[in-house]
Amino acid sequence: MSDLSQIVKAYDVRGTVPDQWDERAAEALGAAFTQLLNSTDEPGDAVVVGYDMRATSPGLAAAFAAGVRAEGRSVIEIGLASTDLLYFASGSLDLPGAMFTASHNPAQYNGIKMCRSGARPIGQESGLAEIRERAQALLDSGEARPAGEPTRPTDKRDLLPDYAGYLRKLVDLSGIRPLKVVVDAGNGMGGFTVPTVLGAAALSPLPLEIVPLYFELDGSFPNHEANPLDPANLVDLQRAVVEHGADIGLAFDGDADRCFVVDERGEPVSPSAITALVAARELAKHPGSTVIHGLITSSAVAEIIREHGGQPVVARVGHSFIKAEMARTNAVFGGEHSAHYYFRDFWFADTGMLAAMHTLAALGEQSLPLSVLAGEYERYIASGEINSTVADQAAAVADVRAAYPDAVADEMDGLTLRFPDGAWFNLRASNTEPLLRLNVEAPTRDRMVSLRDDVLDRVRR
């Protein structure tokens, strides 16, 4: 019997199939999700369901849909989809949705990202805990859902052309200079969406020459993990950009809601620089607007937002916190160090594709190479995220805090210490593993390395 507390995380459902969860658990979760919607008078009488390329995704999605239908709502099945395509469906149809994906996790994993109508997020504090309790009660009673067969219909729709058309209206790429673009889809859903949005299958041709890497949909990930946050998974893209003399490289994660960028030299462009670049573009269209940035994005992000007349607002790490803060402030844009990018014009949801299009537009509207353009938004030296396995996380954090009594402390999300010379670090615990995650930034490399090594030495004693 599935113990749903092992797979229902802070923002979504995630676990190995079939040992941690299976189609019976998926059906119970579908019924519980619909019970929550019905109890809160969620508008509409249908739920949108999409899934990624993993071998287990169609079966899990079908079981979830049966649970939804048993509780009295119909299902709109959009089939293969990226997560941001599911958000587009939820937003444009104003219906709740469920996306079956484990994002960048290995092949044996699968999961569900659920949202309310208008792509509003569901996390532990906004319904996910209740869904878990309801579904667990169904499983414990021996029923995956209440007795009786599903009676509501399933409607199959292809929304990929509508999604592509919507994004193309938000960012017009038709007038940019010709660009050669290497795209590494990692055998994930970028291989499904990129051709229709940017490539040969696009509604109208763009001045882009797309060089595809690993566009074949394959949930076993035969080439490399679909997790561009790990530098090892960028190596093929970096090599291909240089070999093809490309202007830019793009790497999508498994469900294609995140996008990483590589410049013409094959060097990664930090997500903080992309956040600042897109923020500047959005502020040019919407002067004076609020822009949300994650707690551990570069200090340059807030500086550049202010320089372009915007109002920077910091938020905790995690999409539910970013989305909630964006909705509260009506922010035009939001970005995180993990390469999640959120747009008011996209129902405050995250879409790697739209961020990629903004980057292509910024590059193609002028003649500078990407390394020079991105350099305008890179002002500090960052360590990247470094994980340490620590049994007593609280003691380790307390020891680090005591070592820097004169630093300015912030405990919004873990421990952030800031120093008079502009250096800072954030040390925070993982929600799911015995890990402490460290991010360090400083004005110079020597200062960053010195601070990084000193903190790690204290954490790992």
mmCIF file of C-alpha atoms in Angstrom, residues 201-428:
data_model
loop_
_atom_site.group_PDB
_atom_site.id
_atom_site.type_symbol
_atom_site.label_atom_id
_atom_site.label_comp_id
_atom_site.label_asym_id
_atom_site.label_seq_id
_atom_site.Cartn_x
_atom_site.Cartn_y
_atom_site.Cartn_z
ATOM 1 C CA ALA A 201 7.011 23.090 -37.696
ATOM 2 C CA ALA A 202 6.407 26.694 -36.579
ATOM 3 C CA LEU A 203 3.243 28.481 -37.689
ATOM 4 C CA SER A 204 5.385 30.899 -39.721
ATOM 5 C CA PRO A 205 9.136 30.713 -40.406
ATOM 6 C CA LEU A 206 11.581 32.521 -38.138
ATOM 7 C CA PRO A 207 15.162 33.653 -38.914
ATOM 8 C CA LEU A 208 16.460 30.819 -36.729
ATOM 9 C CA GLU A 209 18.541 27.832 -37.775
ATOM 10 C CA ILE A 210 17.827 25.221 -35.105
ATOM 11 C CA VAL A 211 20.497 22.564 -34.540
ATOM 12 C CA PRO A 212 18.729 19.832 -32.545
ATOM 13 C CA LEU A 213 20.371 17.688 -29.883
ATOM 14 C CA TYR A 214 18.443 14.743 -28.437
ATOM 15 C CA PHE A 215 14.974 15.734 -29.644
ATOM 16 C CA GLU A 216 13.801 12.096 -29.632
ATOM 17 C CA LEU A 217 11.320 11.652 -26.769
ATOM 18 C CA ASP A 218 12.786 8.992 -24.498
ATOM 19 C CA GLY A 219 12.036 8.820 -20.788
ATOM 20 C CA SER A 220 15.028 6.546 -20.213
ATOM 21 C CA PHE A 221 17.324 9.515 -20.976
ATOM 22 C CA PRO A 222 19.889 7.562 -23.020
ATOM 23 C CA ASN A 223 22.267 10.500 -23.592
ATOM 24 C CA HIS A 224 22.369 12.381 -20.302
ATOM 25 C CA GLU A 225 20.030 13.352 -17.480
ATOM 26 C CA ALA A 226 17.589 16.092 -18.414
ATOM 27 C CA ASN A 227 18.888 18.315 -15.631
ATOM 28 C CA PRO A 228 20.867 21.273 -17.006
ATOM 29 C CA LEU A 229 21.510 22.568 -13.489
ATOM 30 C CA ASP A 230 24.253 19.910 -13.317
ATOM 31 C CA PRO A 231 27.210 21.171 -15.397
ATOM 32 C CA ALA A 232 27.922 17.621 -16.587
ATOM 33 C CA ASN A 233 24.682 17.700 -18.555
ATOM 34 C CA LEU A 234 25.680 20.847 -20.445
ATOM 35 C CA VAL A 235 28.878 19.411 -21.926
ATOM 36 C CA ASP A 236 27.303 18.137 -25.161
ATOM 37 C CA LEU A 237 25.559 21.475 -25.750
ATOM 38 C CA GLN A 238 28.713 23.463 -25.064
ATOM 39 C CA ARG A 239 30.688 21.334 -27.510
ATOM 40 C CA ALA A 240 28.005 21.558 -30.204
ATOM 41 C CA VAL A 241 27.722 25.353 -29.948
ATOM 42 C CA VAL A 242 31.437 25.719 -30.647
ATOM 43 C CA GLU A 243 31.543 23.036 -33.363
ATOM 44 C CA HIS A 244 28.596 24.554 -35.261
ATOM 45 C CA GLY A 245 29.714 28.164 -34.787
ATOM 46 C CA ALA A 246 26.342 28.863 -33.200
ATOM 47 C CA ASP A 247 25.239 32.164 -31.711
ATOM 48 C CA ILE A 248 23.593 30.606 -28.659
ATOM 49 C CA GLY A 249 22.782 27.279 -27.023
ATOM 50 C CA LEU A 250 19.599 26.424 -25.120
ATOM 51 C CA ALA A 251 19.130 23.461 -22.774
ATOM 52 C CA PHE A 252 15.724 22.410 -21.443
ATOM 53 C CA ASP A 253 15.034 20.112 -18.524
ATOM 54 C CA GLY A 254 12.833 17.025 -18.794
ATOM 55 C CA ASP A 255 9.462 18.772 -18.692
ATOM 56 C CA ALA A 256 10.831 21.877 -20.460
ATOM 57 C CA ASP A 257 9.666 24.401 -17.891
ATOM 58 C CA ARG A 258 13.290 25.480 -17.259
ATOM 59 C CA CYS A 259 15.772 26.789 -19.811
ATOM 60 C CA PHE A 260 19.539 27.224 -19.468
ATOM 61 C CA VAL A 261 21.608 29.359 -21.831
ATOM 62 C CA VAL A 262 25.112 28.924 -23.269
ATOM 63 C CA ASP A 263 26.915 31.716 -25.128
ATOM 64 C CA GLU A 264 28.773 31.510 -28.461
ATOM 65 C CA ARG A 265 31.994 30.436 -26.702
ATOM 66 C CA GLY A 266 30.221 27.501 -25.070
ATOM 67 C CA GLU A 267 30.223 29.235 -21.679
ATOM 68 C CA PRO A 268 27.102 29.047 -19.463
ATOM 69 C CA VAL A 269 25.185 32.271 -18.892
ATOM 70 C CA SER A 270 23.982 32.427 -15.302
ATOM 71 C CA PRO A 271 20.231 32.329 -14.645
ATOM 72 C CA SER A 272 20.704 35.560 -12.685
ATOM 73 C CA ALA A 273 21.969 37.288 -15.832
ATOM 74 C CA ILE A 274 18.995 35.954 -17.795
ATOM 75 C CA THR A 275 16.670 37.143 -15.015
ATOM 76 C CA ALA A 276 18.163 40.643 -15.228
ATOM 77 C CA LEU A 277 18.056 40.659 -19.043
ATOM 78 C CA VAL A 278 14.399 39.612 -19.221
ATOM 79 C CA ALA A 279 13.492 41.997 -16.383
ATOM 80 C CA ALA A 280 14.976 44.902 -18.339
ATOM 81 C CA ARG A 281 12.930 43.930 -21.406
ATOM 82 C CA GLU A 282 9.697 43.594 -19.459
ATOM 83 C CA LEU A 283 10.288 46.886 -17.645
ATOM 84 C CA ALA A 284 10.776 48.613 -20.998
ATOM 85 C CA LYS A 285 7.219 47.528 -21.871
ATOM 86 C CA HIS A 286 5.776 48.042 -18.382
ATOM 87 C CA PRO A 287 7.670 50.920 -16.721
ATOM 88 C CA GLY A 288 7.730 51.039 -12.940
ATOM 89 C CA SER A 289 6.485 47.477 -12.491
ATOM 90 C CA THR A 290 7.455 45.098 -9.722
ATOM 91 C CA VAL A 291 9.867 42.255 -10.517
ATOM 92 C CA ILE A 292 10.288 39.288 -8.174
ATOM 93 C CA HIS A 293 13.663 37.636 -7.727
ATOM 94 C CA GLY A 294 14.592 34.590 -5.703
ATOM 95 C CA LEU A 295 16.542 35.038 -2.501
ATOM 96 C CA ILE A 296 19.761 33.616 -3.937
ATOM 97 C CA THR A 297 19.864 35.335 -7.291
ATOM 98 C CA SER A 298 22.790 37.680 -7.805
ATOM 99 C CA SER A 299 22.830 41.095 -6.143
ATOM 100 C CA ALA A 300 23.107 42.454 -9.682
ATOM 101 C CA VAL A 301 19.486 41.472 -10.348
ATOM 102 C CA ALA A 302 17.988 43.925 -7.850
ATOM 103 C CA GLU A 303 20.479 46.607 -8.925
ATOM 104 C CA ILE A 304 19.534 46.274 -12.594
ATOM 105 C CA ILE A 305 15.808 46.196 -11.842
ATOM 106 C CA ARG A 306 16.162 49.528 -10.008
ATOM 107 C CA GLU A 307 18.333 50.990 -12.773
ATOM 108 C CA HIS A 308 15.537 50.225 -15.250
ATOM 109 C CA GLY A 309 12.912 51.888 -13.067
ATOM 110 C CA GLY A 310 11.440 48.714 -11.574
ATOM 111 C CA GLN A 311 10.673 47.677 -8.023
ATOM 112 C CA PRO A 312 12.617 44.564 -6.947
ATOM 113 C CA VAL A 313 10.957 42.285 -4.406
ATOM 114 C CA VAL A 314 12.765 39.274 -2.963
ATOM 115 C CA ALA A 315 10.977 35.957 -2.384
ATOM 116 C CA ARG A 316 11.820 32.603 -0.849
ATOM 117 C CA VAL A 317 13.192 29.838 -3.063
ATOM 118 C CA GLY A 318 10.459 27.717 -4.644
ATOM 119 C CA HIS A 319 7.818 28.220 -7.306
ATOM 120 C CA SER A 320 4.841 28.404 -4.934
ATOM 121 C CA PHE A 321 6.480 31.286 -3.026
ATOM 122 C CA ILE A 322 7.471 33.118 -6.211
ATOM 123 C CA LYS A 323 4.019 32.711 -7.767
ATOM 124 C CA ALA A 324 2.249 33.807 -4.598
ATOM 125 C CA GLU A 325 4.423 36.926 -4.337
ATOM 126 C CA MET A 326 3.907 37.718 -8.005
ATOM 127 C CA ALA A 327 0.139 37.496 -7.624
ATOM 128 C CA ARG A 328 0.227 39.611 -4.452
ATOM 129 C CA THR A 329 2.270 42.394 -6.082
ATOM 130 C CA ASN A 330 0.997 41.982 -9.654
ATOM 131 C CA ALA A 331 4.634 41.631 -10.687
ATOM 132 C CA VAL A 332 5.408 41.643 -14.394
ATOM 133 C CA PHE A 333 8.162 39.031 -14.133
ATOM 134 C CA GLY A 334 10.033 36.797 -11.718
ATOM 135 C CA GLY A 335 13.230 34.751 -11.893
ATOM 136 C CA GLU A 336 15.141 32.207 -9.825
ATOM 137 C CA HIS A 337 18.715 30.880 -9.722
ATOM 138 C CA SER A 338 17.333 27.485 -10.795
ATOM 139 C CA ALA A 339 16.315 28.922 -14.204
ATOM 140 C CA HIS A 340 12.607 29.073 -13.485
ATOM 141 C CA TYR A 341 11.156 32.224 -15.067
ATOM 142 C CA TYR A 342 7.648 33.515 -14.348
ATOM 143 C CA PHE A 343 5.535 35.943 -16.377
ATOM 144 C CA ARG A 344 2.426 37.959 -15.604
ATOM 145 C CA ASP A 345 1.420 37.524 -19.247
ATOM 146 C CA PHE A 346 1.571 33.749 -18.649
ATOM 147 C CA TRP A 347 -0.781 33.643 -15.643
ATOM 148 C CA PHE A 348 2.187 34.219 -13.289
ATOM 149 C CA ALA A 349 3.372 30.706 -14.197
ATOM 150 C CA ASP A 350 6.861 29.606 -15.204
ATOM 151 C CA THR A 351 7.834 28.952 -18.800
ATOM 152 C CA GLY A 352 11.347 28.213 -19.997
ATOM 153 C CA MET A 353 10.273 28.684 -23.606
ATOM 154 C CA LEU A 354 9.195 32.302 -23.129
ATOM 155 C CA ALA A 355 12.453 33.108 -21.321
ATOM 156 C CA ALA A 356 14.359 31.539 -24.221
ATOM 157 C CA MET A 357 12.411 33.665 -26.692
ATOM 158 C CA HIS A 358 13.186 36.856 -24.772
ATOM 159 C CA THR A 359 16.883 35.920 -24.823
ATOM 160 C CA LEU A 360 16.785 35.226 -28.569
ATOM 161 C CA ALA A 361 15.028 38.548 -29.143
ATOM 162 C CA ALA A 362 17.570 40.485 -27.059
ATOM 163 C CA LEU A 363 20.427 38.833 -28.942
ATOM 164 C CA GLY A 364 18.854 39.168 -32.367
ATOM 165 C CA GLU A 365 17.828 42.810 -32.019
ATOM 166 C CA GLN A 366 21.477 43.967 -31.879
ATOM 167 C CA SER A 367 24.827 42.866 -33.271
ATOM 168 C CA LEU A 368 26.814 42.028 -30.132
ATOM 169 C CA PRO A 369 27.678 38.380 -29.398
ATOM 170 C CA LEU A 370 25.880 36.842 -26.456
ATOM 171 C CA SER A 371 29.016 36.791 -24.295
ATOM 172 C CA VAL A 372 29.232 40.585 -24.499
ATOM 173 C CA LEU A 373 25.488 41.114 -24.115
ATOM 174 C CA ALA A 374 25.261 38.812 -21.086
ATOM 175 C CA GLY A 375 28.350 40.413 -19.589
ATOM 176 C CA GLU A 376 26.349 43.598 -19.109
ATOM 177 C CA TYR A 377 24.261 41.696 -16.542
ATOM 178 C CA GLU A 378 27.095 39.796 -14.794
ATOM 179 C CA ARG A 379 28.645 41.918 -12.050
ATOM 180 C CA TYR A 380 29.723 39.471 -9.345
ATOM 181 C CA ILE A 381 31.358 36.060 -8.974
ATOM 182 C CA ALA A 382 29.106 33.252 -7.768
ATOM 183 C CA SER A 383 29.939 29.793 -6.445
ATOM 184 C CA GLY A 384 26.867 28.021 -7.748
ATOM 185 C CA GLU A 385 24.932 25.772 -5.393
ATOM 186 C CA ILE A 386 27.061 23.393 -3.307
ATOM 187 C CA ASN A 387 25.454 20.562 -1.332
ATOM 188 C CA SER A 388 26.818 19.064 1.885
ATOM 189 C CA THR A 389 25.415 16.024 3.700
ATOM 190 C CA VAL A 390 24.941 17.065 7.319
ATOM 191 C CA ALA A 391 23.268 15.014 10.047
ATOM 192 C CA ASP A 392 22.537 17.940 12.395
ATOM 193 C CA GLN A 393 21.653 20.791 10.077
ATOM 194 C CA ALA A 394 20.531 23.203 12.791
ATOM 195 C CA ALA A 395 23.812 22.838 14.703
ATOM 196 C CA ALA A 396 25.852 23.395 11.562
ATOM 197 C CA VAL A 397 23.917 26.548 10.669
ATOM 198 C CA ALA A 398 24.257 27.869 14.236
ATOM 199 C CA ASP A 399 28.024 27.285 14.139
ATOM 200 C CA VAL A 400 28.319 29.177 10.869
ATOM 201 C CA ARG A 401 26.217 32.063 12.179
ATOM 202 C CA ALA A 402 28.406 32.387 15.283
ATOM 203 C CA ALA A 403 31.544 32.578 13.139
ATOM 204 C CA TYR A 404 30.464 35.861 11.516
ATOM 205 C CA PRO A 405 28.997 38.008 14.317
ATOM 206 C CA ASP A 406 29.412 41.275 12.419
ATOM 207 C CA ALA A 407 27.578 40.190 9.250
ATOM 208 C CA VAL A 408 23.992 41.290 8.620
ATOM 209 C CA ALA A 409 21.727 38.262 8.981
ATOM 210 C CA ASP A 410 18.477 37.439 7.187
ATOM 211 C CA GLU A 411 16.472 34.281 7.947
ATOM 212 C CA MET A 412 13.747 34.517 5.289
ATOM 213 C CA ASP A 413 14.893 31.183 3.840
ATOM 214 C CA GLY A 414 17.688 29.507 5.736
ATOM 215 C CA LEU A 415 20.522 31.801 6.808
ATOM 216 C CA THR A 416 21.743 34.658 4.621
ATOM 217 C CA LEU A 417 24.737 36.700 5.803
ATOM 218 C CA ARG A 418 25.793 39.898 4.035
ATOM 219 C CA PHE A 419 29.134 41.662 4.413
ATOM 220 C CA PRO A 420 30.142 45.330 3.950
ATOM 221 C CA ASP A 421 32.226 44.565 0.827
ATOM 222 C CA GLY A 422 29.172 43.207 -1.051
ATOM 223 C CA ALA A 423 29.912 39.529 -0.447
ATOM 224 C CA TRP A 424 27.116 37.300 0.866
ATOM 225 C CA PHE A 425 26.163 33.681 1.281
ATOM 226 C CA ASN A 426 22.990 31.699 1.869
ATOM 227 C CA LEU A 427 22.915 28.398 3.732
ATOM 228 C CA ARG A 428 19.618 26.553 3.746
#
